[in-house]
């Protein structure tokens, strides 16, 4: 397929009248449109206004999608214990499937082609199967909770790790490596030391398996960890093996100098979730400091009950604006930097090579947006538009591994009406006050 339009190959490379040529799952050429058409005359042609690398959601909870709007105006620990954990505990396998499908539908419709997805304790295979069916690229994991957790979610340590290993064997690397596994403790508060150390052992036992957890999102959380372990949260996670290049820590809002040194020295990935951090009043992650230290920072929407949208373009805008006002510095986190966070940095965090840029020899994960719309007029600077004005609704085309997931604004890999209808049915039955 030959895709033509203004090609944003990466944050530094914009080709105004460009093209991307795809063969199989790989990009074979990126360049001037007429040159590409001459070189690849037999390819099916599809025109978009703007072509960009598919965005990477560096931290999401697809299975929380039925909880959009159930827990506004609460802070993290109450939000979890009163609303989100009871919701997760109450979902049947079919409900979990409906939630995951709604989440992936929203991600695909709004321009995300890869996600790091923190699932729930039970029925994780429903999300794996939905991700496979829809063709999204994903690093997914069943959640581990073996202490201080509500009935319905609390598991025995060994049983939780054994179930994780079963899922690793079943799903890690399937579909030509498009689906990969992350061992996923909920957070240090709800996991024993044995569970956290077991997560590291499991990740080490299988090549390419990573670890994904929440860390230092909220002050109450880090106080709870410090009361129990005598250590700051990142130091505790480091002690039990949950730092390193194969670890993605969501949030890292409340970290001190020593903890930041650990994150940098170990090459740990951090996912910045500005909307979630603002809405739950968690705080402002020290992202500029992380970037200065060379820490890889991805961007994440977190889940529908704390955001309440999975739109990556809105998240780029929030990411930049929050840092600008925090530092009272209008130059903080410019468009190029947030675009990199939402694309190539996210792919690096998720452990996918040759993803996150439109490059010859890289994976054909491509999104097309329309810009013949009022919000995009005039289009002086396409990077500025993507970071500050674009919206997920502008996405018209999506491709992962060379497979077209959405074209002309229509999702081809799923029945969107049926997914929304099932989601409404299960949401109506859901017990959110258990
Ligand atoms: Zn989260």
GROMACS .gro file of C-alpha atoms in nm, residues 21-342:
model
  322
   21UNK     CA    1   0.511   0.263   0.115
   22UNK     CA    2   0.418  -0.054   0.302
   23UNK     CA    3   0.487  -0.412   0.204
   24UNK     CA    4   0.369  -0.680   0.443
   25UNK     CA    5   0.421  -0.552   0.797
   26UNK     CA    6   0.715  -0.327   0.708
   27UNK     CA    7   0.764   0.026   0.576
   28UNK     CA    8   0.979  -0.008   0.265
   29UNK     CA    9   1.001   0.358   0.167
   30UNK     CA   10   0.934   0.703   0.312
   31UNK     CA   11   0.985   1.010   0.097
   32UNK     CA   12   0.860   1.239  -0.170
   33UNK     CA   13   0.520   1.132  -0.306
   34UNK     CA   14   0.596   1.143  -0.678
   35UNK     CA   15   0.925   0.958  -0.631
   36UNK     CA   16   0.754   0.686  -0.426
   37UNK     CA   17   0.475   0.654  -0.682
   38UNK     CA   18   0.729   0.615  -0.961
   39UNK     CA   19   0.923   0.353  -0.768
   40UNK     CA   20   0.618   0.158  -0.650
   41UNK     CA   21   0.366   0.196  -0.933
   42UNK     CA   22   0.162  -0.116  -0.859
   43UNK     CA   23   0.074  -0.035  -0.499
   44UNK     CA   24  -0.279   0.040  -0.387
   45UNK     CA   25  -0.290   0.413  -0.310
   46UNK     CA   26  -0.463   0.576  -0.014
   47UNK     CA   27  -0.445   0.949   0.058
   48UNK     CA   28  -0.459   1.108   0.403
   49UNK     CA   29  -0.404   1.471   0.501
   50UNK     CA   30  -0.135   1.394   0.759
   51UNK     CA   31   0.043   1.065   0.830
   52UNK     CA   32   0.211   1.006   1.165
   53UNK     CA   33   0.357   0.710   1.352
   54UNK     CA   34   0.081   0.539   1.548
   55UNK     CA   35   0.088   0.668   1.904
   56UNK     CA   36   0.187   0.453   2.200
   57UNK     CA   37  -0.024   0.455   2.515
   58UNK     CA   38   0.242   0.403   2.779
   59UNK     CA   39  -0.005   0.318   3.054
   60UNK     CA   40  -0.370   0.227   3.011
   61UNK     CA   41  -0.639   0.012   3.173
   62UNK     CA   42  -0.863  -0.109   2.891
   63UNK     CA   43  -1.062  -0.324   3.134
   64UNK     CA   44  -1.166  -0.019   3.340
   65UNK     CA   45  -1.352   0.124   3.041
   66UNK     CA   46  -1.699   0.051   3.182
   67UNK     CA   47  -1.614   0.278   3.477
   68UNK     CA   48  -1.591   0.600   3.280
   69UNK     CA   49  -1.759   0.863   3.495
   70UNK     CA   50  -1.821   0.650   3.805
   71UNK     CA   51  -1.558   0.811   4.027
   72UNK     CA   52  -1.504   1.175   3.941
   73UNK     CA   53  -1.379   1.418   4.207
   74UNK     CA   54  -1.204   1.159   4.427
   75UNK     CA   55  -0.837   1.104   4.513
   76UNK     CA   56  -0.646   0.790   4.422
   77UNK     CA   57  -0.679   0.568   4.729
   78UNK     CA   58  -1.051   0.638   4.777
   79UNK     CA   59  -1.102   0.616   4.399
   80UNK     CA   60  -0.947   0.269   4.407
   81UNK     CA   61  -1.105   0.128   4.720
   82UNK     CA   62  -1.456   0.272   4.682
   83UNK     CA   63  -1.508   0.251   4.308
   84UNK     CA   64  -1.251   0.099   4.077
   85UNK     CA   65  -1.148  -0.213   4.269
   86UNK     CA   66  -1.511  -0.309   4.347
   87UNK     CA   67  -1.591  -0.258   3.980
   88UNK     CA   68  -1.305  -0.483   3.870
   89UNK     CA   69  -1.403  -0.746   4.128
   90UNK     CA   70  -1.762  -0.748   4.005
   91UNK     CA   71  -1.692  -0.799   3.636
   92UNK     CA   72  -1.763  -1.139   3.484
   93UNK     CA   73  -1.548  -1.272   3.202
   94UNK     CA   74  -1.802  -1.138   2.952
   95UNK     CA   75  -1.805  -0.800   3.125
   96UNK     CA   76  -1.426  -0.787   3.116
   97UNK     CA   77  -1.435  -0.869   2.745
   98UNK     CA   78  -1.689  -0.591   2.684
   99UNK     CA   79  -1.469  -0.346   2.876
  100UNK     CA   80  -1.149  -0.445   2.695
  101UNK     CA   81  -1.317  -0.422   2.355
  102UNK     CA   82  -1.451  -0.075   2.437
  103UNK     CA   83  -1.102   0.029   2.549
  104UNK     CA   84  -0.930  -0.100   2.236
  105UNK     CA   85  -1.198   0.049   2.016
  106UNK     CA   86  -1.140   0.390   2.172
  107UNK     CA   87  -0.763   0.354   2.141
  108UNK     CA   88  -0.779   0.257   1.773
  109UNK     CA   89  -1.039   0.520   1.684
  110UNK     CA   90  -0.828   0.797   1.838
  111UNK     CA   91  -0.488   0.706   1.697
  112UNK     CA   92  -0.320   0.467   1.941
  113UNK     CA   93  -0.161   0.163   1.777
  114UNK     CA   94   0.042   0.028   2.073
  115UNK     CA   95  -0.052   0.015   2.439
  116UNK     CA   96   0.093  -0.096   2.768
  117UNK     CA   97  -0.218  -0.233   2.929
  118UNK     CA   98  -0.257  -0.296   3.302
  119UNK     CA   99  -0.544  -0.546   3.314
  120UNK     CA  100  -0.717  -0.686   3.621
  121UNK     CA  101  -0.668  -0.983   3.852
  122UNK     CA  102  -0.923  -1.211   3.683
  123UNK     CA  103  -1.020  -1.282   3.323
  124UNK     CA  104  -0.703  -1.132   3.177
  125UNK     CA  105  -0.732  -1.363   2.877
  126UNK     CA  106  -1.043  -1.175   2.768
  127UNK     CA  107  -0.830  -0.867   2.705
  128UNK     CA  108  -0.554  -1.068   2.537
  129UNK     CA  109  -0.808  -1.224   2.302
  130UNK     CA  110  -0.969  -0.886   2.227
  131UNK     CA  111  -0.630  -0.729   2.154
  132UNK     CA  112  -0.544  -1.016   1.919
  133UNK     CA  113  -0.878  -0.994   1.743
  134UNK     CA  114  -0.853  -0.616   1.691
  135UNK     CA  115  -0.489  -0.629   1.580
  136UNK     CA  116  -0.361  -0.362   1.819
  137UNK     CA  117   0.003  -0.394   1.933
  138UNK     CA  118   0.019  -0.447   2.307
  139UNK     CA  119   0.222  -0.524   2.614
  140UNK     CA  120  -0.042  -0.666   2.849
  141UNK     CA  121  -0.041  -0.817   3.195
  142UNK     CA  122  -0.267  -0.972   3.455
  143UNK     CA  123  -0.267  -0.771   3.778
  144UNK     CA  124  -0.108  -0.913   4.094
  145UNK     CA  125  -0.268  -0.833   4.433
  146UNK     CA  126  -0.179  -1.054   4.729
  147UNK     CA  127  -0.226  -0.827   5.028
  148UNK     CA  128  -0.448  -0.545   5.160
  149UNK     CA  129  -0.690  -0.602   4.874
  150UNK     CA  130  -1.066  -0.656   4.861
  151UNK     CA  131  -1.228  -0.997   4.834
  152UNK     CA  132  -1.267  -1.091   4.473
  153UNK     CA  133  -0.925  -0.951   4.386
  154UNK     CA  134  -0.701  -1.081   4.666
  155UNK     CA  135  -0.505  -1.389   4.557
  156UNK     CA  136  -0.254  -1.626   4.711
  157UNK     CA  137   0.096  -1.527   4.604
  158UNK     CA  138   0.191  -1.855   4.440
  159UNK     CA  139  -0.142  -1.892   4.264
  160UNK     CA  140  -0.120  -1.537   4.126
  161UNK     CA  141   0.232  -1.592   3.992
  162UNK     CA  142   0.142  -1.933   3.851
  163UNK     CA  143  -0.153  -1.783   3.666
  164UNK     CA  144   0.078  -1.509   3.533
  165UNK     CA  145   0.323  -1.772   3.408
  166UNK     CA  146   0.041  -1.960   3.237
  167UNK     CA  147  -0.053  -1.639   3.056
  168UNK     CA  148   0.311  -1.572   2.962
  169UNK     CA  149   0.333  -1.917   2.803
  170UNK     CA  150   0.003  -1.872   2.623
  171UNK     CA  151   0.032  -1.517   2.495
  172UNK     CA  152   0.385  -1.374   2.513
  173UNK     CA  153   0.510  -1.325   2.157
  174UNK     CA  154   0.198  -1.443   1.973
  175UNK     CA  155   0.088  -1.286   1.645
  176UNK     CA  156   0.446  -1.234   1.525
  177UNK     CA  157   0.541  -1.070   1.852
  178UNK     CA  158   0.266  -0.809   1.836
  179UNK     CA  159   0.132  -0.923   2.176
  180UNK     CA  160   0.382  -0.938   2.460
  181UNK     CA  161   0.361  -0.989   2.832
  182UNK     CA  162   0.431  -0.760   3.126
  183UNK     CA  163   0.427  -0.901   3.479
  184UNK     CA  164   0.198  -0.650   3.645
  185UNK     CA  165   0.184  -0.598   4.022
  186UNK     CA  166  -0.090  -0.341   4.100
  187UNK     CA  167   0.143  -0.138   4.322
  188UNK     CA  168   0.366  -0.195   4.623
  189UNK     CA  169   0.078  -0.131   4.865
  190UNK     CA  170  -0.116  -0.436   4.747
  191UNK     CA  171   0.174  -0.678   4.693
  192UNK     CA  172   0.388  -0.872   4.940
  193UNK     CA  173   0.765  -0.876   4.912
  194UNK     CA  174   0.741  -1.237   4.791
  195UNK     CA  175   0.504  -1.129   4.515
  196UNK     CA  176   0.727  -0.844   4.399
  197UNK     CA  177   1.039  -1.062   4.400
  198UNK     CA  178   0.841  -1.333   4.226
  199UNK     CA  179   0.742  -1.085   3.955
  200UNK     CA  180   1.111  -1.019   3.887
  201UNK     CA  181   1.191  -1.392   3.878
  202UNK     CA  182   0.911  -1.456   3.633
  203UNK     CA  183   1.019  -1.171   3.405
  204UNK     CA  184   1.377  -1.302   3.408
  205UNK     CA  185   1.266  -1.654   3.322
  206UNK     CA  186   1.120  -1.561   2.982
  207UNK     CA  187   1.304  -1.358   2.722
  208UNK     CA  188   1.138  -1.028   2.645
  209UNK     CA  189   0.887  -1.035   2.931
  210UNK     CA  190   0.879  -0.699   3.109
  211UNK     CA  191   0.743  -0.560   3.436
  212UNK     CA  192   0.482  -0.287   3.461
  213UNK     CA  193   0.346  -0.134   3.781
  214UNK     CA  194   0.225   0.189   3.936
  215UNK     CA  195   0.475   0.379   4.147
  216UNK     CA  196   0.477   0.689   4.365
  217UNK     CA  197   0.159   0.830   4.221
  218UNK     CA  198   0.011   0.961   4.543
  219UNK     CA  199   0.143   1.081   4.876
  220UNK     CA  200  -0.075   0.838   5.076
  221UNK     CA  201   0.070   0.553   4.872
  222UNK     CA  202   0.436   0.640   4.939
  223UNK     CA  203   0.362   0.696   5.310
  224UNK     CA  204   0.204   0.349   5.331
  225UNK     CA  205   0.508   0.191   5.166
  226UNK     CA  206   0.749   0.384   5.387
  227UNK     CA  207   0.557   0.289   5.704
  228UNK     CA  208   0.580  -0.076   5.614
  229UNK     CA  209   0.926  -0.106   5.463
  230UNK     CA  210   1.111   0.190   5.612
  231UNK     CA  211   1.203   0.293   5.259
  232UNK     CA  212   1.096   0.537   4.993
  233UNK     CA  213   0.889   0.356   4.731
  234UNK     CA  214   1.142   0.359   4.445
  235UNK     CA  215   1.416   0.237   4.680
  236UNK     CA  216   1.185  -0.043   4.790
  237UNK     CA  217   1.101  -0.137   4.431
  238UNK     CA  218   1.472  -0.131   4.346
  239UNK     CA  219   1.552  -0.356   4.641
  240UNK     CA  220   1.301  -0.621   4.528
  241UNK     CA  221   1.408  -0.603   4.163
  242UNK     CA  222   1.145  -0.381   4.010
  243UNK     CA  223   1.374  -0.133   3.837
  244UNK     CA  224   1.566  -0.167   3.511
  245UNK     CA  225   1.534  -0.123   3.137
  246UNK     CA  226   1.264  -0.390   3.130
  247UNK     CA  227   1.049  -0.205   3.386
  248UNK     CA  228   0.784   0.058   3.317
  249UNK     CA  229   0.669   0.257   3.620
  250UNK     CA  230   0.352   0.457   3.574
  251UNK     CA  231   0.341   0.805   3.731
  252UNK     CA  232   0.653   0.857   3.952
  253UNK     CA  233   0.505   1.186   4.075
  254UNK     CA  234   0.649   1.177   4.427
  255UNK     CA  235   1.019   1.095   4.402
  256UNK     CA  236   1.315   1.247   4.581
  257UNK     CA  237   1.668   1.305   4.455
  258UNK     CA  238   1.793   0.962   4.556
  259UNK     CA  239   1.501   0.787   4.390
  260UNK     CA  240   1.553   0.979   4.067
  261UNK     CA  241   1.916   0.873   4.066
  262UNK     CA  242   1.802   0.511   4.094
  263UNK     CA  243   1.558   0.552   3.804
  264UNK     CA  244   1.832   0.701   3.587
  265UNK     CA  245   2.108   0.457   3.686
  266UNK     CA  246   1.888   0.153   3.627
  267UNK     CA  247   1.742   0.274   3.297
  268UNK     CA  248   1.388   0.236   3.431
  269UNK     CA  249   1.113   0.370   3.204
  270UNK     CA  250   0.860   0.619   3.342
  271UNK     CA  251   0.513   0.686   3.202
  272UNK     CA  252   0.380   1.037   3.257
  273UNK     CA  253  -0.001   1.049   3.288
  274UNK     CA  254  -0.083   1.419   3.321
  275UNK     CA  255  -0.463   1.403   3.290
  276UNK     CA  256  -0.491   1.129   3.549
  277UNK     CA  257  -0.248   1.307   3.782
  278UNK     CA  258  -0.449   1.628   3.754
  279UNK     CA  259  -0.792   1.470   3.787
  280UNK     CA  260  -0.703   1.258   4.092
  281UNK     CA  261  -0.516   1.560   4.231
  282UNK     CA  262  -0.210   1.337   4.267
  283UNK     CA  263   0.050   1.599   4.179
  284UNK     CA  264   0.284   1.692   3.896
  285UNK     CA  265   0.550   1.446   3.785
  286UNK     CA  266   0.902   1.601   3.762
  287UNK     CA  267   0.923   1.517   3.394
  288UNK     CA  268   1.176   1.783   3.293
  289UNK     CA  269   1.414   1.654   3.560
  290UNK     CA  270   1.363   1.297   3.437
  291UNK     CA  271   1.438   1.397   3.080
  292UNK     CA  272   1.748   1.592   3.192
  293UNK     CA  273   1.874   1.277   3.360
  294UNK     CA  274   1.824   1.076   3.041
  295UNK     CA  275   1.529   0.876   3.176
  296UNK     CA  276   1.299   0.747   2.902
  297UNK     CA  277   0.957   0.908   2.960
  298UNK     CA  278   0.649   0.776   2.779
  299UNK     CA  279   0.299   0.923   2.784
  300UNK     CA  280  -0.014   0.751   2.911
  301UNK     CA  281  -0.385   0.817   2.938
  302UNK     CA  282  -0.427   0.581   3.236
  303UNK     CA  283  -0.789   0.458   3.252
  304UNK     CA  284  -1.133   0.590   3.162
  305UNK     CA  285  -1.238   0.630   3.529
  306UNK     CA  286  -0.953   0.873   3.596
  307UNK     CA  287  -0.906   1.063   3.269
  308UNK     CA  288  -1.190   1.013   3.125
  309UNK     CA  289  -1.074   0.976   2.766
  310UNK     CA  290  -0.806   0.771   2.592
  311UNK     CA  291  -0.731   1.039   2.332
  312UNK     CA  292  -0.351   1.059   2.286
  313UNK     CA  293  -0.360   1.405   2.126
  314UNK     CA  294  -0.540   1.559   2.424
  315UNK     CA  295  -0.282   1.387   2.645
  316UNK     CA  296   0.007   1.547   2.453
  317UNK     CA  297  -0.153   1.887   2.507
  318UNK     CA  298  -0.208   1.825   2.878
  319UNK     CA  299   0.147   1.691   2.912
  320UNK     CA  300   0.301   2.007   2.779
  321UNK     CA  301   0.068   2.261   2.939
  322UNK     CA  302   0.100   2.113   3.287
  323UNK     CA  303   0.481   2.136   3.279
  324UNK     CA  304   0.472   2.490   3.140
  325UNK     CA  305   0.253   2.617   3.423
  326UNK     CA  306   0.435   2.412   3.687
  327UNK     CA  307   0.771   2.565   3.589
  328UNK     CA  308   0.625   2.902   3.483
  329UNK     CA  309   0.829   2.844   3.170
  330UNK     CA  310   0.661   2.864   2.831
  331UNK     CA  311   0.950   2.674   2.673
  332UNK     CA  312   0.896   2.367   2.891
  333UNK     CA  313   0.806   2.044   2.709
  334UNK     CA  314   0.756   2.176   2.355
  335UNK     CA  315   0.550   2.002   2.086
  336UNK     CA  316   0.843   1.797   1.954
  337UNK     CA  317   0.920   1.654   2.295
  338UNK     CA  318   0.563   1.549   2.376
  339UNK     CA  319   0.529   1.399   2.029
  340UNK     CA  320   0.839   1.187   2.093
  341UNK     CA  321   0.701   1.084   2.432
  342UNK     CA  322   0.375   0.973   2.267
   0.00000   0.00000   0.00000
